[in-house]
Short mmCIF file of C-alpha atoms in Angstrom, two decimals:
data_model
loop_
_atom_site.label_atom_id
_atom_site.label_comp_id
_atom_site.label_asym_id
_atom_site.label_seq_id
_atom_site.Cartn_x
_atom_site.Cartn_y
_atom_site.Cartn_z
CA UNK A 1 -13.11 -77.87 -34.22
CA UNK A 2 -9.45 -77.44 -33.60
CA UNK A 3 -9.97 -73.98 -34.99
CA UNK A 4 -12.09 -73.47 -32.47
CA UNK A 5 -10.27 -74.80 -29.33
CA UNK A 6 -7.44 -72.66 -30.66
CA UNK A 7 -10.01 -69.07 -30.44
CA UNK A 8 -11.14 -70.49 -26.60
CA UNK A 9 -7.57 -70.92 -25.59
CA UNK A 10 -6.25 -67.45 -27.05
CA UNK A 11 -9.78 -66.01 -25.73
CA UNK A 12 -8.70 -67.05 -22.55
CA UNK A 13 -5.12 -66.08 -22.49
CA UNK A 14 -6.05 -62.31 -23.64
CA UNK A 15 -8.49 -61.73 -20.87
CA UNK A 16 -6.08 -63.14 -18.65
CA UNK A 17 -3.55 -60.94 -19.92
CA UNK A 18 -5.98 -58.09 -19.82
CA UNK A 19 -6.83 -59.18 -16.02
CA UNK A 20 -3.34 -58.49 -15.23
CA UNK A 21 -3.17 -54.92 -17.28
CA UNK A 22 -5.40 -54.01 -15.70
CA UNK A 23 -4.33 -54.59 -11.92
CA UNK A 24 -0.99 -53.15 -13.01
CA UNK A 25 -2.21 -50.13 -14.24
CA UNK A 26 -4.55 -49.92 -10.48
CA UNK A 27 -1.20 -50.47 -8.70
CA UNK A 28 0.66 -47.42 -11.07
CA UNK A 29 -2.23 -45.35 -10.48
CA UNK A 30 -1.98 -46.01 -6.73
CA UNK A 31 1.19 -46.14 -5.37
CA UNK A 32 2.49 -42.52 -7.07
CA UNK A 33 -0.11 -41.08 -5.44
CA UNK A 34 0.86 -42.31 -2.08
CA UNK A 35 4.16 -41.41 -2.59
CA UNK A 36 3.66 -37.51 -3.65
CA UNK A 37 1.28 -37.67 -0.73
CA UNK A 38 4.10 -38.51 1.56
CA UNK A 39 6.92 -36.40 0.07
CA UNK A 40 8.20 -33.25 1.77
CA UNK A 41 7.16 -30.25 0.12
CA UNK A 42 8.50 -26.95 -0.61
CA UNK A 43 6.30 -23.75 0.73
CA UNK A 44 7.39 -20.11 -0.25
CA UNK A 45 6.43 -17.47 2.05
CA UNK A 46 6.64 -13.92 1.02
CA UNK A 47 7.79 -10.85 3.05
CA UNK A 48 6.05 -7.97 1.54
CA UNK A 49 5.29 -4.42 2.82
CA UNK A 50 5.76 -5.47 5.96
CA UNK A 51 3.57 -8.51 6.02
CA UNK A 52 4.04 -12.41 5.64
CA UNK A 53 1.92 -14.06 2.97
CA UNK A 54 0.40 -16.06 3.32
CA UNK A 55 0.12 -15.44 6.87
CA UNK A 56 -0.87 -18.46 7.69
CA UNK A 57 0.68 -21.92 6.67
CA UNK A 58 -0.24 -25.40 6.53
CA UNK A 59 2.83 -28.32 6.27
CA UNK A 60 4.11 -31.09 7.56
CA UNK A 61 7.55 -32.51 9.41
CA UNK A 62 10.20 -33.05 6.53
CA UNK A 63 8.87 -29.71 3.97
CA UNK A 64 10.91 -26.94 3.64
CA UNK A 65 9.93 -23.58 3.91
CA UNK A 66 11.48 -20.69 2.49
CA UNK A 67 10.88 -17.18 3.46
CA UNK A 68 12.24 -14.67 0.82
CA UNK A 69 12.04 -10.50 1.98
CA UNK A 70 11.24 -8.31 -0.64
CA UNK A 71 11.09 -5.29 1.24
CA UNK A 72 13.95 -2.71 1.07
CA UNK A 73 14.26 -2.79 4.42
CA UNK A 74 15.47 -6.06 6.23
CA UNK A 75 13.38 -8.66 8.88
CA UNK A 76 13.72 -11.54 10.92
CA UNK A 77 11.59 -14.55 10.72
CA UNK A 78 11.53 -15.95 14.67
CA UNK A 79 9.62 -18.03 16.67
CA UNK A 80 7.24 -16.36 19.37
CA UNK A 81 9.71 -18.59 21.86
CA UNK A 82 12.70 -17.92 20.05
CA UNK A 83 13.35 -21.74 19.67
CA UNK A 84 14.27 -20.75 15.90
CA UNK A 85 15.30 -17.06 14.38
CA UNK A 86 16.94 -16.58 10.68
CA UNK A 87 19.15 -13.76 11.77
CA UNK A 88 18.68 -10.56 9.41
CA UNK A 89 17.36 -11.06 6.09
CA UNK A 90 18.27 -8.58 3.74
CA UNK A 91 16.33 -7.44 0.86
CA UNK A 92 15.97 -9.90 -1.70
CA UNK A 93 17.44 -11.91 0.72
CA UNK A 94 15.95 -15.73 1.53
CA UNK A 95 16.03 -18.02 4.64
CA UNK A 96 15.24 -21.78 5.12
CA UNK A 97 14.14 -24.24 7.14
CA UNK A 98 12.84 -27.39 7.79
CA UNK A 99 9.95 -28.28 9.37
CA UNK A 100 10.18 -30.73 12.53
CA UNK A 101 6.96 -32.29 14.62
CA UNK A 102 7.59 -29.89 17.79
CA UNK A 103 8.73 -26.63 15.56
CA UNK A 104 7.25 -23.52 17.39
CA UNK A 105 4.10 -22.56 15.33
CA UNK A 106 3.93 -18.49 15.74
CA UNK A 107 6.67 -16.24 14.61
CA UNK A 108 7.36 -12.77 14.41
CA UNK A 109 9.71 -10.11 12.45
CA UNK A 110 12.41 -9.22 15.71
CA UNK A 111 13.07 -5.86 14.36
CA UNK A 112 8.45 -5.23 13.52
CA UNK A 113 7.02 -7.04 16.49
CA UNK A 114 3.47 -6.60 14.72
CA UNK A 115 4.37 -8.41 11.69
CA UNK A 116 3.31 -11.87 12.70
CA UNK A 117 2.85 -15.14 10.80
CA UNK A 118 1.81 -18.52 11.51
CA UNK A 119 2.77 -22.69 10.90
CA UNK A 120 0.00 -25.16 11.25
CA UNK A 121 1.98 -28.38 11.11
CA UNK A 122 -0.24 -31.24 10.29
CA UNK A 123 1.28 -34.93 11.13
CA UNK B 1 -8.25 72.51 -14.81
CA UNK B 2 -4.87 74.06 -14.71
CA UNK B 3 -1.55 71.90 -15.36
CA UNK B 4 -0.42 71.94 -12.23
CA UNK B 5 -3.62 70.70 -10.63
CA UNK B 6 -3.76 67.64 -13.24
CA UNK B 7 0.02 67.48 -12.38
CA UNK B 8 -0.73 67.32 -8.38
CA UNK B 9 -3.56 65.01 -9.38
CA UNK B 10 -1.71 62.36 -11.21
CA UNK B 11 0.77 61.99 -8.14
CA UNK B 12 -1.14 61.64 -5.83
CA UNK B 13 -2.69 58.97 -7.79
CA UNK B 14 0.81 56.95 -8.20
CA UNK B 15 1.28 58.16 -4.08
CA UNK B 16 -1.93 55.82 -3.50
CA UNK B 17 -0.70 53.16 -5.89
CA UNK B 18 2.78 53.32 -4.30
CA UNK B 19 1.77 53.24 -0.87
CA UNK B 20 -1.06 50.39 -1.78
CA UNK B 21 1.29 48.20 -3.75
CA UNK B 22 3.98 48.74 -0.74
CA UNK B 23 1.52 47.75 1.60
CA UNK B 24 0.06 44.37 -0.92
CA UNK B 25 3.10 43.58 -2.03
CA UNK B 26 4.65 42.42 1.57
CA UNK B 27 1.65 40.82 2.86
CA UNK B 28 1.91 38.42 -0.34
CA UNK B 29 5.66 37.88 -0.21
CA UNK B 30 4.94 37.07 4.10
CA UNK B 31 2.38 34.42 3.10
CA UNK B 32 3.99 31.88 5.30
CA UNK B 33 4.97 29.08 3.16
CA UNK B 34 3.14 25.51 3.05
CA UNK B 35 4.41 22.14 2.67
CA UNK B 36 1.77 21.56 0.26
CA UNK B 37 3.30 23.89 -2.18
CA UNK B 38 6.65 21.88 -2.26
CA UNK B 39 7.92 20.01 -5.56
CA UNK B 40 8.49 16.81 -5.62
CA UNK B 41 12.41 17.28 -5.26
CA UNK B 42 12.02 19.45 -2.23
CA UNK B 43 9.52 16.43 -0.82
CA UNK B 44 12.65 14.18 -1.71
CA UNK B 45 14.73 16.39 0.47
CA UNK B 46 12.22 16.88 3.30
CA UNK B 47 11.73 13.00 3.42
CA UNK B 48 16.08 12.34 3.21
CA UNK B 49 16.37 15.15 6.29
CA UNK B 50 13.46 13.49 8.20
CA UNK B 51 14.84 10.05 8.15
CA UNK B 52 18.28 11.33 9.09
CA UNK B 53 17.42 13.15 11.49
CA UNK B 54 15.60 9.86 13.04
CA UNK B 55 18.76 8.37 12.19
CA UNK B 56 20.67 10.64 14.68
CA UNK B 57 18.08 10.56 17.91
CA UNK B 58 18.79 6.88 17.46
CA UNK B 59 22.59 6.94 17.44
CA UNK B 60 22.15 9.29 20.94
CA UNK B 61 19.56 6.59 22.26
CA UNK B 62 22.26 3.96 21.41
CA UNK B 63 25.09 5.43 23.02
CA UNK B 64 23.00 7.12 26.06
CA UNK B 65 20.30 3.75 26.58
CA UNK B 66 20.87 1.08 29.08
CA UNK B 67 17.05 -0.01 28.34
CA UNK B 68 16.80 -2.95 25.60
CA UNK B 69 13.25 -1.82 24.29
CA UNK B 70 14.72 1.32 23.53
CA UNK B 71 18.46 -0.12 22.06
CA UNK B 72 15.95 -2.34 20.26
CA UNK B 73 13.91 0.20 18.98
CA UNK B 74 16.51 2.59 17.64
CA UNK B 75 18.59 -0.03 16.17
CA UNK B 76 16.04 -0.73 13.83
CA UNK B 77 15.26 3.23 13.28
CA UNK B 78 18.99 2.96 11.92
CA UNK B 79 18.36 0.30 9.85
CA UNK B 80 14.92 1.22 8.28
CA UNK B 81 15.35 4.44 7.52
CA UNK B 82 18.85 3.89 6.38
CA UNK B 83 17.24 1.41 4.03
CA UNK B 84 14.48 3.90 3.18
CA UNK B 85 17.49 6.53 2.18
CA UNK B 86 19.19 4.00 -0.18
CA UNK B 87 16.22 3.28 -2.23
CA UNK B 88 14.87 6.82 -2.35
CA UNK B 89 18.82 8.02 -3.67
CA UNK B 90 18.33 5.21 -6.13
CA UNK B 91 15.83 6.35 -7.31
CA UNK B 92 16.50 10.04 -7.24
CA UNK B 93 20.08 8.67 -9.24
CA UNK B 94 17.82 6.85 -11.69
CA UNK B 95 15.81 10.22 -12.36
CA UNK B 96 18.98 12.21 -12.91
CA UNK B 97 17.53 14.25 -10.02
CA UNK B 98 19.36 15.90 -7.13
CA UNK B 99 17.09 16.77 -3.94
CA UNK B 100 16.15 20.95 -3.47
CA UNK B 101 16.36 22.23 -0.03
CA UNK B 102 13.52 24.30 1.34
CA UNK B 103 12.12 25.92 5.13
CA UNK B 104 10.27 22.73 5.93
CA UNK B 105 14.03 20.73 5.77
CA UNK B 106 15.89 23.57 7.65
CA UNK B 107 12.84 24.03 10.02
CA UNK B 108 13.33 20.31 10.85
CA UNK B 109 16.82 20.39 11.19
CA UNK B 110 16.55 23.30 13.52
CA UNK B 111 14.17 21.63 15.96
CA UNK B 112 16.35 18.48 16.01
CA UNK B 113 19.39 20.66 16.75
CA UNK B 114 17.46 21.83 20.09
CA UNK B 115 16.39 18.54 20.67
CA UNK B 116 19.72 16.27 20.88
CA UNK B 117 20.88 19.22 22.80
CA UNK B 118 18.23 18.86 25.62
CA UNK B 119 18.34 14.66 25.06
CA UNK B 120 21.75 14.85 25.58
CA UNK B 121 21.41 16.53 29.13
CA UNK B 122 19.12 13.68 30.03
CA UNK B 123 20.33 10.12 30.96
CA UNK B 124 18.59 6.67 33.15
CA UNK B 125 14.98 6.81 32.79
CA UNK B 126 14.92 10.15 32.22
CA UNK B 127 16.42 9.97 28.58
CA UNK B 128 14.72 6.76 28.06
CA UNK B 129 11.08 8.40 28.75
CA UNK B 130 11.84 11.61 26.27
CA UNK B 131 13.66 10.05 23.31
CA UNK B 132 10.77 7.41 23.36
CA UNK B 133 7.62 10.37 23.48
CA UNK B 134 9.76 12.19 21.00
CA UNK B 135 10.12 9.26 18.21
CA UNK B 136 6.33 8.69 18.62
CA UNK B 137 5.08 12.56 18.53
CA UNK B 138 7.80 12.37 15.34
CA UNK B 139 6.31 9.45 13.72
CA UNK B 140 2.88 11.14 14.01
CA UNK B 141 3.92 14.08 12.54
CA UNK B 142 5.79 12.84 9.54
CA UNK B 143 3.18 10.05 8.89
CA UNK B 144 0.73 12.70 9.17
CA UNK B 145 2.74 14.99 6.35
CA UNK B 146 3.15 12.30 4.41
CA UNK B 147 0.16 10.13 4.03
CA UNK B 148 -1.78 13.62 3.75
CA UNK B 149 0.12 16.12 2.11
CA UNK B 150 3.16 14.71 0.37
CA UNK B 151 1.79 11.58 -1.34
CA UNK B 152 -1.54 13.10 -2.69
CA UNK B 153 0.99 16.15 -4.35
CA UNK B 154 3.79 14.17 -5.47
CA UNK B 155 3.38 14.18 -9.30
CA UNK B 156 6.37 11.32 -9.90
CA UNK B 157 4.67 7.75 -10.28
CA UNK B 158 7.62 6.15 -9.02
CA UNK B 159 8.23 8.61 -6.50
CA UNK B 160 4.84 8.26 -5.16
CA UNK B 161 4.90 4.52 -5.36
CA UNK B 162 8.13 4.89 -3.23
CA UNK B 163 6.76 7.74 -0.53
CA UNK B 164 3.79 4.28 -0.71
CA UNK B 165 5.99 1.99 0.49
CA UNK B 166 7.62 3.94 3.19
CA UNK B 167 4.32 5.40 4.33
CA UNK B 168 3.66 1.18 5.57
CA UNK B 169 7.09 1.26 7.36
CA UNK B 170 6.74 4.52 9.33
CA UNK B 171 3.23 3.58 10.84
CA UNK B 172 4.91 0.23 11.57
CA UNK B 173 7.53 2.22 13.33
CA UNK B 174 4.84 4.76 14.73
CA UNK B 175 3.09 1.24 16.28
CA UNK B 176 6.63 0.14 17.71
CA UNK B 177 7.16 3.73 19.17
CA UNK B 178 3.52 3.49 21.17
CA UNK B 179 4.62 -0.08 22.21
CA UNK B 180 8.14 1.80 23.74
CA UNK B 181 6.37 4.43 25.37
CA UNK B 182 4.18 1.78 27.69
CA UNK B 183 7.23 -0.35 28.01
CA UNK B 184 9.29 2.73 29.55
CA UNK B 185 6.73 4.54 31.54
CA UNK B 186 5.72 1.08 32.85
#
């Protein structure tokens, strides 16, 4: 009998116990997800025979981008508005920048005006 | 027969053979020569002259032009095909190779010769109008020699990997050169 009051209160204590594993392990499995949802990322674009790739880029304000030329000849990277240019980038060169909410969206290579790339910033 | 007939015979033979050899001979050696028969050292040199000699209308445009488009343009001529020049002496360095002159690179150098001398007479729009029709008929030419004659005979992997790579920057420049022409005659 006591025996047996002893199994109902442990019974009840481990699914307790497993009640709250559980709902711990629901919250872990949540919130890093939300988090790397929400963190900036990093985006490579490459400058190759003349061409961006990809050409076309999807990100959000707070990633970086960084555009690295490996063509032996140098570019610019620069907004269709010129609100943003990297200067020259030589070969094997890189340039980077941050991606704000109003950031021009088109760009061009200054010195190839028909190498063209684009930003779709997504808030 | 007597001896002196089969003597008379047999030179006037070799008179014929002479006179037909002198006569083959001549026409073969006049056969005017092709840029399709060039090696792949004398492409190396024809490519090096081509892109200096791009190199120099654009030093003229930049001390003759007042126009941006056209400052624009030719400052990246001297940057490109400098670029182009580097790798392609890098690579001729790596090859232990040294560039062979040939017609098609004094040809070229002969017709730029005339050319900065008449560009050089020009100045205002006037320059402006011809350096800008000149660096697109040039482009088309040279893209022309290269994509079809130069890179289908160059026997050099890397070489022709190379001659590849530059074939993408000239048209790029080619498309530029159109875009200076409307901007200037506009």
């Amino acid at each position: 009998m006591r025996l047996t009051i002893k199994m109902g209160i442990l019974s009840s204590s481990l699914r307790t116990v497993a009640v709250i594993a559980v709902a711990v392990l629901i919250s872990i499995s949540i919130q890093p997800a939300t988090a790397t949802d929400t963190a900036p990322r990093e985006h490579v674009v490459e400058i190759r025979n003349l061409e961006f790739t990809p050409k076309e880029l999807s990100v959000a304000p707070g990633d970086t981008i960084t555009w690295i030329n490996y063509d032996f000849i140098p570019h610019t990277v620069t907004a269709d508005d010129e609100s943003w240019d990297s200067g020259l980038i030589k070969t094997e060169g890189k340039w980077q920048t941050v991606v704000t909410e109003n950031m021009y969206e088109t760009y061009f290579c200054r010195y190839h005006p028909n190498m063209k790339g684009k930003l779709k910033i997504t808030q | 027969m007597s001896k002196n007939t089969i003597i008379r015979s047999v030179f006037a033979f070799l008179a014929v053979a002479i006179i037909f050899a002198a006569v083959s001979i001549p026409a073969s050696a006049d056969k005017a020569p092709s840029p399709a028969d060039l090696n792949d050292l004398e492409i190396a040199h024809v490519a090096y002259t081509a892109d200096n000699i791009d190199i120099r209308y654009a030093h003229l445009a930049l001390a003759k032009s007042k126009n941006p488009v056209v400052i624009e343009f030719a400052e990246t001529m001297v940057r490109d095909h400098t670029g182009v020049n580097e790798q392609a002496l890098a690579l001729l360095q790596k090859l232990n190779a040294q560039p062979q002159d040939n017609f098609l690179s004094q040809n070229l150098n002969q017709q730029a010769d005339q050319l900065v001398e008449e560009m050089s007479a020009l100045s205002g729009d006037a320059f402006d109008k011809k350096y800008a029709a000149n660096e697109l008929a040039y482009h088309q030419a040279v893209n022309s020699l290269v994509e079809g004659t130069f890179i289908p005979n160059i026997q050099n992997p890397q070489m022709k990997e190379l001659f590849g790579q530059a074939i993408v920057i000239f048209k790029s420049h080619e498309q530029h050169a159109q875009k200076m022409v409307d901007a200037v005659n506009n």
